[in-house]
Amino acid sequence: AKEQGRNTYQFYTEGMQNREVMRLELDKDLDNALAEEEFVLYFQPQLDLNDSSINSVEALIRWQHPRRGLLPPVDFIPLAEESGRITDIGRWVVMAACRQLAKWQNSPFSNLRIAVNLSGRELDDESIVDHIQNTLESHGVPADRLEVELTEEIFIQNIEHNLNQLSKLHKLGVHLAIDDFGVGYSSLGYLRDFPVDLLKIDRSFITDVTERHDNAVITRAVINLAHNLGIQVVAEGVETREQLNFLKDHRCDLIQGYLISRPIPADELEKALGAGLLN
Ligand code: C2E
Ligand code: CA
Ligand code: CA
Ligand code: CA
């Protein structure tokens, strides 16, 4: 029994150790990543179904790690949330988005708006609103070029604080989107109380919207609910023509997904837009 106990223990620690070592290593590397600007924003276009134009893109962060290559957010955002470094990463994202918007201002891409993702944890930071305002101003970018995507978690915790933060942002002219809508267990009342401009229907409803009656019903209901509240709707994760046609038939405003484009670097986006490849 003693032997077995030791083996079990060893097995446990080895598995733990590898994961833990990697986490600790990445966690340590995150400091450097900010200083060395190893992060990069990829952009995924949103297609306006009314006129087939592209006026907005979502910024999705990647980490160009010196040894591990290009890392997706799932590899480091949760880690950064735990350690609190997410605050600095979020500030970098806002800065990089404003820098890109400033570049696009006197270009054929001056119509583009950028949506950035902010976690609830980032919104907790009292000074994030000032940071956004100052960064927009110092880059000479109008606030309505920027959109902020938040998940429904902000309706569940720290509600008063979050409402206050979002009201300030909205007053500046920043657009507000609710991300992953429909999976967050929040009350619909918050759509009334918060200044929401857009709802993004979660990919899990869209994936088989043309095969599953229940998802079709939910998607249609969300679109109608949003429109009756004066809120626009984005469908996430659109991968097929059939999904596009369904969403168009039911008056969804915008779609985003691999059917239009994967998230790509700014120069690739400019090329694709310039060549009219995305619409
Ligand atoms: P999200 O905000 O829901 O972003 C959408 C994710 O779905 C992206 O993954 C995108 O690449 C992927 N996607 C887009 N279209 C399709 C499609 O047609 N099919 C499929 N299967 N997937 C699609 P990504 O870039 O790996 O980002 C994952 C999550 O990481 C994001 O989910 C967001 O929650 C978080 N994230 C990304 N960038 C940031 C950031 O700058 N700050 C924070 N706090 N979180 C971020
Ligand atoms: Ca998002
Ligand atoms: Ca989403
Ligand atoms: Ca998501």
Coordinates of C-alpha atoms and ligand atoms in Angstrom, one line a residue:
A1 CA 0.0 0.0 0.0
K2 CA 2.9 2.3 0.9
E3 CA 4.6 1.6 -2.5
Q4 CA 1.4 2.2 -4.4
G5 CA 0.9 5.4 -2.6
R6 CA 4.3 6.6 -3.6
N7 CA 3.8 5.6 -7.2
T8 CA 0.5 7.4 -7.4
Y9 CA 2.1 10.4 -5.8
Q10 CA 4.9 10.4 -8.3
F11 CA 2.6 10.0 -11.3
Y12 CA 0.5 12.8 -10.0
T13 CA 3.5 15.2 -9.5
E14 CA 5.1 14.4 -12.8
G15 CA 1.9 15.3 -14.8
M16 CA 1.4 18.3 -12.6
Q17 CA 5.0 19.3 -12.9
N18 CA 5.1 19.5 -16.7
R19 CA 1.9 21.5 -16.8
E20 CA 3.0 23.7 -13.9
V21 CA 6.5 24.2 -15.4
M22 CA 5.0 25.3 -18.7
R23 CA 2.6 27.6 -16.9
L24 CA 5.3 29.1 -14.8
E25 CA 7.6 29.6 -17.8
L26 CA 4.9 31.2 -19.9
D27 CA 3.9 33.3 -16.9
K28 CA 7.4 34.6 -16.5
D29 CA 7.7 35.1 -20.3
L30 CA 4.6 37.3 -20.2
D31 CA 6.5 40.2 -18.5
N32 CA 9.0 40.2 -21.3
A33 CA 6.3 39.9 -23.9
L34 CA 4.8 43.2 -23.0
A35 CA 8.2 44.9 -22.8
E36 CA 9.3 43.4 -26.1
E37 CA 6.0 43.9 -27.8
E38 CA 5.7 40.2 -28.7
F39 CA 1.9 40.5 -29.0
V40 CA 0.2 41.1 -32.3
L41 CA -3.4 41.8 -33.2
Y42 CA -5.1 39.7 -35.9
F43 CA -8.3 41.0 -37.4
Q44 CA -11.4 39.2 -38.5
P45 CA -13.8 41.2 -40.7
Q46 CA -17.6 41.4 -40.1
L47 CA -19.7 41.4 -43.2
D48 CA -22.7 43.8 -43.2
L49 CA -25.6 41.7 -44.7
N50 CA -27.6 44.8 -45.8
D51 CA -25.1 46.0 -48.4
S52 CA -22.2 43.4 -48.4
S53 CA -19.8 46.0 -47.0
I54 CA -17.2 45.5 -44.4
N55 CA -17.1 48.4 -41.8
S56 CA -15.8 46.6 -38.7
V57 CA -13.2 44.0 -37.7
E58 CA -12.7 42.2 -34.4
A59 CA -9.1 42.4 -33.0
L60 CA -8.0 39.0 -31.7
I61 CA -4.7 38.8 -29.8
R62 CA -1.8 36.4 -30.6
W63 CA 1.5 36.0 -28.9
Q64 CA 4.6 35.6 -31.1
H65 CA 6.6 33.7 -28.6
P66 CA 10.4 33.6 -29.2
R67 CA 10.6 29.8 -28.8
R68 CA 7.1 28.4 -29.0
G69 CA 5.9 30.3 -32.1
L70 CA 2.5 31.9 -32.5
L71 CA 0.3 31.2 -29.5
P72 CA -3.5 31.6 -29.5
P73 CA -5.2 33.5 -26.6
V74 CA -6.3 30.2 -24.9
D75 CA -2.7 29.5 -24.1
F76 CA -2.0 32.7 -22.2
I77 CA -5.1 34.9 -21.5
P78 CA -6.4 32.6 -18.7
L79 CA -2.9 32.7 -17.2
A80 CA -2.8 36.4 -17.5
E81 CA -6.2 36.7 -15.8
E82 CA -5.0 34.7 -12.8
S83 CA -1.8 36.7 -12.4
G84 CA -3.4 40.1 -13.0
R85 CA -1.2 40.8 -16.0
I86 CA -4.4 40.9 -18.1
T87 CA -4.7 44.6 -17.1
D88 CA -1.5 45.5 -18.9
I89 CA -2.3 43.3 -21.8
G90 CA -5.7 44.9 -22.2
R91 CA -4.1 48.3 -22.2
W92 CA -1.7 47.2 -24.9
V93 CA -4.6 45.9 -27.0
V94 CA -6.4 49.2 -26.7
M95 CA -3.2 51.0 -27.7
A96 CA -2.5 48.7 -30.6
A97 CA -6.1 49.1 -31.9
C98 CA -5.9 52.9 -31.7
R99 CA -2.5 52.8 -33.5
Q100 CA -4.0 50.7 -36.3
L101 CA -7.1 53.0 -36.5
A102 CA -4.8 56.1 -36.7
K103 CA -2.9 54.4 -39.6
W104 CA -6.2 53.7 -41.4
Q105 CA -7.6 57.2 -41.0
N106 CA -6.3 58.7 -44.2
S107 CA -6.4 55.5 -46.2
P108 CA -8.9 53.5 -48.2
F109 CA -9.7 51.8 -44.9
S110 CA -10.9 54.8 -43.0
N111 CA -14.4 53.4 -42.7
L112 CA -13.2 50.5 -40.5
R113 CA -14.1 50.2 -36.8
I114 CA -12.1 47.9 -34.5
A115 CA -13.8 45.8 -31.8
V116 CA -11.6 44.8 -28.9
N117 CA -12.3 42.1 -26.3
L118 CA -12.3 43.1 -22.6
S119 CA -12.7 40.6 -19.9
G120 CA -14.7 41.4 -16.7
R121 CA -11.5 41.5 -14.9
E122 CA -10.2 44.2 -17.1
L123 CA -13.4 46.3 -16.6
D124 CA -12.8 46.0 -12.8
D125 CA -9.8 48.3 -13.3
E126 CA -11.1 51.8 -12.4
S127 CA -8.7 53.5 -14.8
I128 CA -9.4 51.6 -17.9
V129 CA -12.0 54.1 -19.1
D130 CA -9.5 57.0 -18.7
H131 CA -6.9 54.9 -20.5
I132 CA -9.3 54.3 -23.4
Q133 CA -10.2 58.0 -23.6
N134 CA -6.6 59.1 -23.4
T135 CA -5.4 56.6 -26.0
L136 CA -8.1 57.5 -28.5
E137 CA -7.2 61.2 -28.0
S138 CA -3.4 60.8 -28.2
H139 CA -3.9 58.9 -31.5
G140 CA -6.4 61.4 -32.9
V141 CA -9.0 58.6 -33.3
P142 CA -12.8 59.4 -32.9
A143 CA -14.3 57.2 -30.1
D144 CA -17.0 55.8 -32.5
R145 CA -14.2 53.9 -34.4
L146 CA -13.7 51.7 -31.3
E147 CA -16.0 49.0 -30.1
V148 CA -15.7 47.0 -26.8
E149 CA -16.8 43.4 -26.6
L150 CA -17.8 42.1 -23.2
T151 CA -19.4 38.8 -22.1
E152 CA -22.5 38.5 -20.0
E153 CA -20.4 37.9 -16.9
I154 CA -20.4 41.7 -16.5
F155 CA -24.2 41.5 -15.8
I156 CA -23.7 39.0 -13.0
Q157 CA -20.9 40.5 -10.8
N158 CA -20.0 44.1 -9.9
I159 CA -23.1 45.2 -11.7
E160 CA -23.2 48.8 -10.4
H161 CA -19.5 49.3 -11.1
N162 CA -19.8 47.8 -14.6
L163 CA -22.8 49.9 -15.4
N164 CA -21.0 53.0 -14.3
Q165 CA -17.9 52.1 -16.4
L166 CA -19.9 51.2 -19.5
S167 CA -22.0 54.4 -19.3
K168 CA -18.9 56.5 -19.3
L169 CA -17.5 54.6 -22.3
H170 CA -20.8 54.9 -24.1
K171 CA -20.9 58.6 -23.4
L172 CA -17.5 59.0 -25.1
G173 CA -19.0 57.4 -28.2
V174 CA -17.4 53.9 -27.9
H175 CA -19.7 51.2 -29.1
L176 CA -20.6 48.3 -26.8
A177 CA -21.1 44.7 -27.9
I178 CA -22.2 41.7 -25.8
D179 CA -20.1 38.7 -26.8
D180 CA -21.1 35.0 -26.8
F181 CA -24.7 36.1 -26.2
G182 CA -27.0 33.3 -25.0
V183 CA -24.6 31.2 -23.0
G184 CA -24.0 33.4 -20.0
Y185 CA -27.0 32.8 -17.8
S186 CA -27.7 36.4 -17.3
S187 CA -31.0 38.1 -17.0
L188 CA -32.5 39.8 -20.1
G189 CA -33.3 42.8 -18.0
Y190 CA -29.7 44.0 -18.4
L191 CA -30.3 44.6 -22.1
R192 CA -32.7 47.3 -20.9
D193 CA -30.4 48.8 -18.2
F194 CA -27.1 48.7 -20.0
P195 CA -26.2 50.9 -23.1
V196 CA -25.8 48.0 -25.5
D197 CA -25.3 48.6 -29.3
L198 CA -24.7 45.1 -30.5
L199 CA -25.3 41.5 -29.6
K200 CA -23.1 38.8 -30.9
I201 CA -25.0 35.4 -31.0
D202 CA -22.7 32.7 -29.8
R203 CA -21.2 30.3 -32.3
S204 CA -22.8 27.3 -30.6
F205 CA -26.2 28.5 -31.9
I206 CA -25.0 29.2 -35.4
T207 CA -22.9 26.1 -36.0
D208 CA -26.0 23.9 -36.8
V209 CA -28.6 26.7 -37.2
T210 CA -29.7 25.2 -40.5
E211 CA -29.9 21.6 -39.1
R212 CA -31.4 22.1 -35.7
H213 CA -34.9 23.6 -35.4
D214 CA -34.3 24.6 -31.8
N215 CA -31.2 26.7 -32.7
A216 CA -33.0 28.3 -35.5
V217 CA -35.8 29.3 -33.2
I218 CA -33.4 30.7 -30.6
T219 CA -31.5 32.6 -33.3
R220 CA -34.6 34.1 -34.8
A221 CA -35.9 35.1 -31.3
V222 CA -32.6 36.8 -30.4
I223 CA -32.6 38.8 -33.6
N224 CA -36.2 39.9 -33.1
L225 CA -35.6 40.7 -29.4
A226 CA -32.5 42.8 -30.2
H227 CA -34.1 44.6 -33.1
N228 CA -37.1 45.5 -31.0
L229 CA -34.7 47.0 -28.4
G230 CA -32.8 48.9 -31.1
I231 CA -29.8 46.6 -30.9
Q232 CA -27.9 45.3 -33.9
V233 CA -27.0 41.6 -34.2
V234 CA -23.8 39.9 -35.2
A235 CA -23.7 36.1 -35.9
E236 CA -20.4 34.5 -34.8
G237 CA -18.8 31.4 -36.4
V238 CA -20.5 31.5 -39.8
E239 CA -18.9 28.8 -41.9
T240 CA -21.3 28.0 -44.7
R241 CA -23.4 29.6 -47.4
E242 CA -26.5 28.0 -45.9
Q243 CA -25.9 29.7 -42.6
L244 CA -25.4 33.0 -44.3
N245 CA -28.6 32.6 -46.3
F246 CA -30.6 31.7 -43.2
L247 CA -29.2 34.7 -41.3
K248 CA -29.9 37.0 -44.2
D249 CA -33.5 35.7 -44.5
H250 CA -34.0 36.5 -40.8
R251 CA -32.5 40.0 -41.0
C252 CA -29.4 39.4 -39.0
D253 CA -27.3 42.6 -39.5
L254 CA -23.7 41.3 -39.6
I255 CA -21.9 38.0 -39.8
Q256 CA -18.4 36.9 -38.8
G257 CA -16.7 33.6 -39.4
Y258 CA -14.4 31.5 -41.5
L259 CA -16.8 31.8 -44.5
I260 CA -15.8 35.4 -44.8
S261 CA -12.3 35.2 -43.4
R262 CA -10.2 33.8 -40.6
P263 CA -8.5 36.3 -38.3
I264 CA -5.5 37.7 -40.3
P265 CA -2.7 40.3 -39.8
A266 CA -3.5 43.9 -40.8
D267 CA -1.5 43.8 -44.0
E268 CA -3.3 40.7 -45.2
L269 CA -6.6 42.3 -44.3
E270 CA -5.7 45.4 -46.4
K271 CA -4.8 43.2 -49.4
A272 CA -8.0 41.2 -49.2
L273 CA -10.1 44.2 -48.8
G274 CA -8.3 46.1 -51.5
A275 CA -8.9 43.1 -53.9
G276 CA -12.6 42.9 -52.9
L277 CA -12.0 39.3 -51.8
L278 CA -14.1 39.5 -48.7
N279 CA -17.4 40.6 -50.1
Ligands
C2E1 P1 -14.2 35.3 -29.0 O1 -14.1 36.8 -28.6 O2 -15.5 34.7 -28.9 O3 -13.6 35.2 -30.4 C1 -14.0 34.4 -31.4 C2 -13.1 33.2 -31.6 O4 -13.7 32.3 -32.5 C3 -11.7 33.5 -32.1 O5 -10.8 32.6 -31.5 C4 -11.9 33.3 -33.6 O6 -10.7 33.0 -34.2 C5 -12.8 32.1 -33.6 N1 -13.6 32.0 -34.8 C6 -14.0 33.0 -35.6 N2 -14.7 32.6 -36.7 C7 -14.8 31.2 -36.5 C8 -15.5 30.2 -37.3 O7 -16.1 30.4 -38.3 N3 -15.4 28.9 -36.8 C9 -14.7 28.6 -35.7 N4 -14.6 27.4 -35.3 N5 -14.0 29.6 -34.9 C10 -14.1 30.9 -35.3 P2 -9.4 33.1 -30.9 O8 -8.8 34.2 -31.7 O9 -8.6 31.9 -30.6 O10 -9.9 33.8 -29.5 C11 -10.4 33.0 -28.5 C12 -10.9 33.9 -27.4 O11 -9.8 34.5 -26.7 C13 -11.9 35.0 -27.8 O12 -13.1 34.5 -28.1 C14 -11.8 35.9 -26.6 O13 -12.6 35.5 -25.6 C15 -10.3 35.7 -26.2 N6 -9.5 36.9 -26.7 C16 -9.0 37.1 -27.9 N7 -8.3 38.2 -28.0 C17 -8.4 38.8 -26.8 C18 -8.0 40.0 -26.2 O14 -7.3 40.9 -26.9 N8 -8.3 40.3 -24.9 C19 -9.0 39.4 -24.2 N9 -9.3 39.7 -22.9 N10 -9.5 38.2 -24.7 C20 -9.2 37.9 -26.0
CA2 CA -15.1 38.6 -29.1
CA3 CA -17.5 35.5 -29.2
CA4 CA -15.9 33.2 -26.8

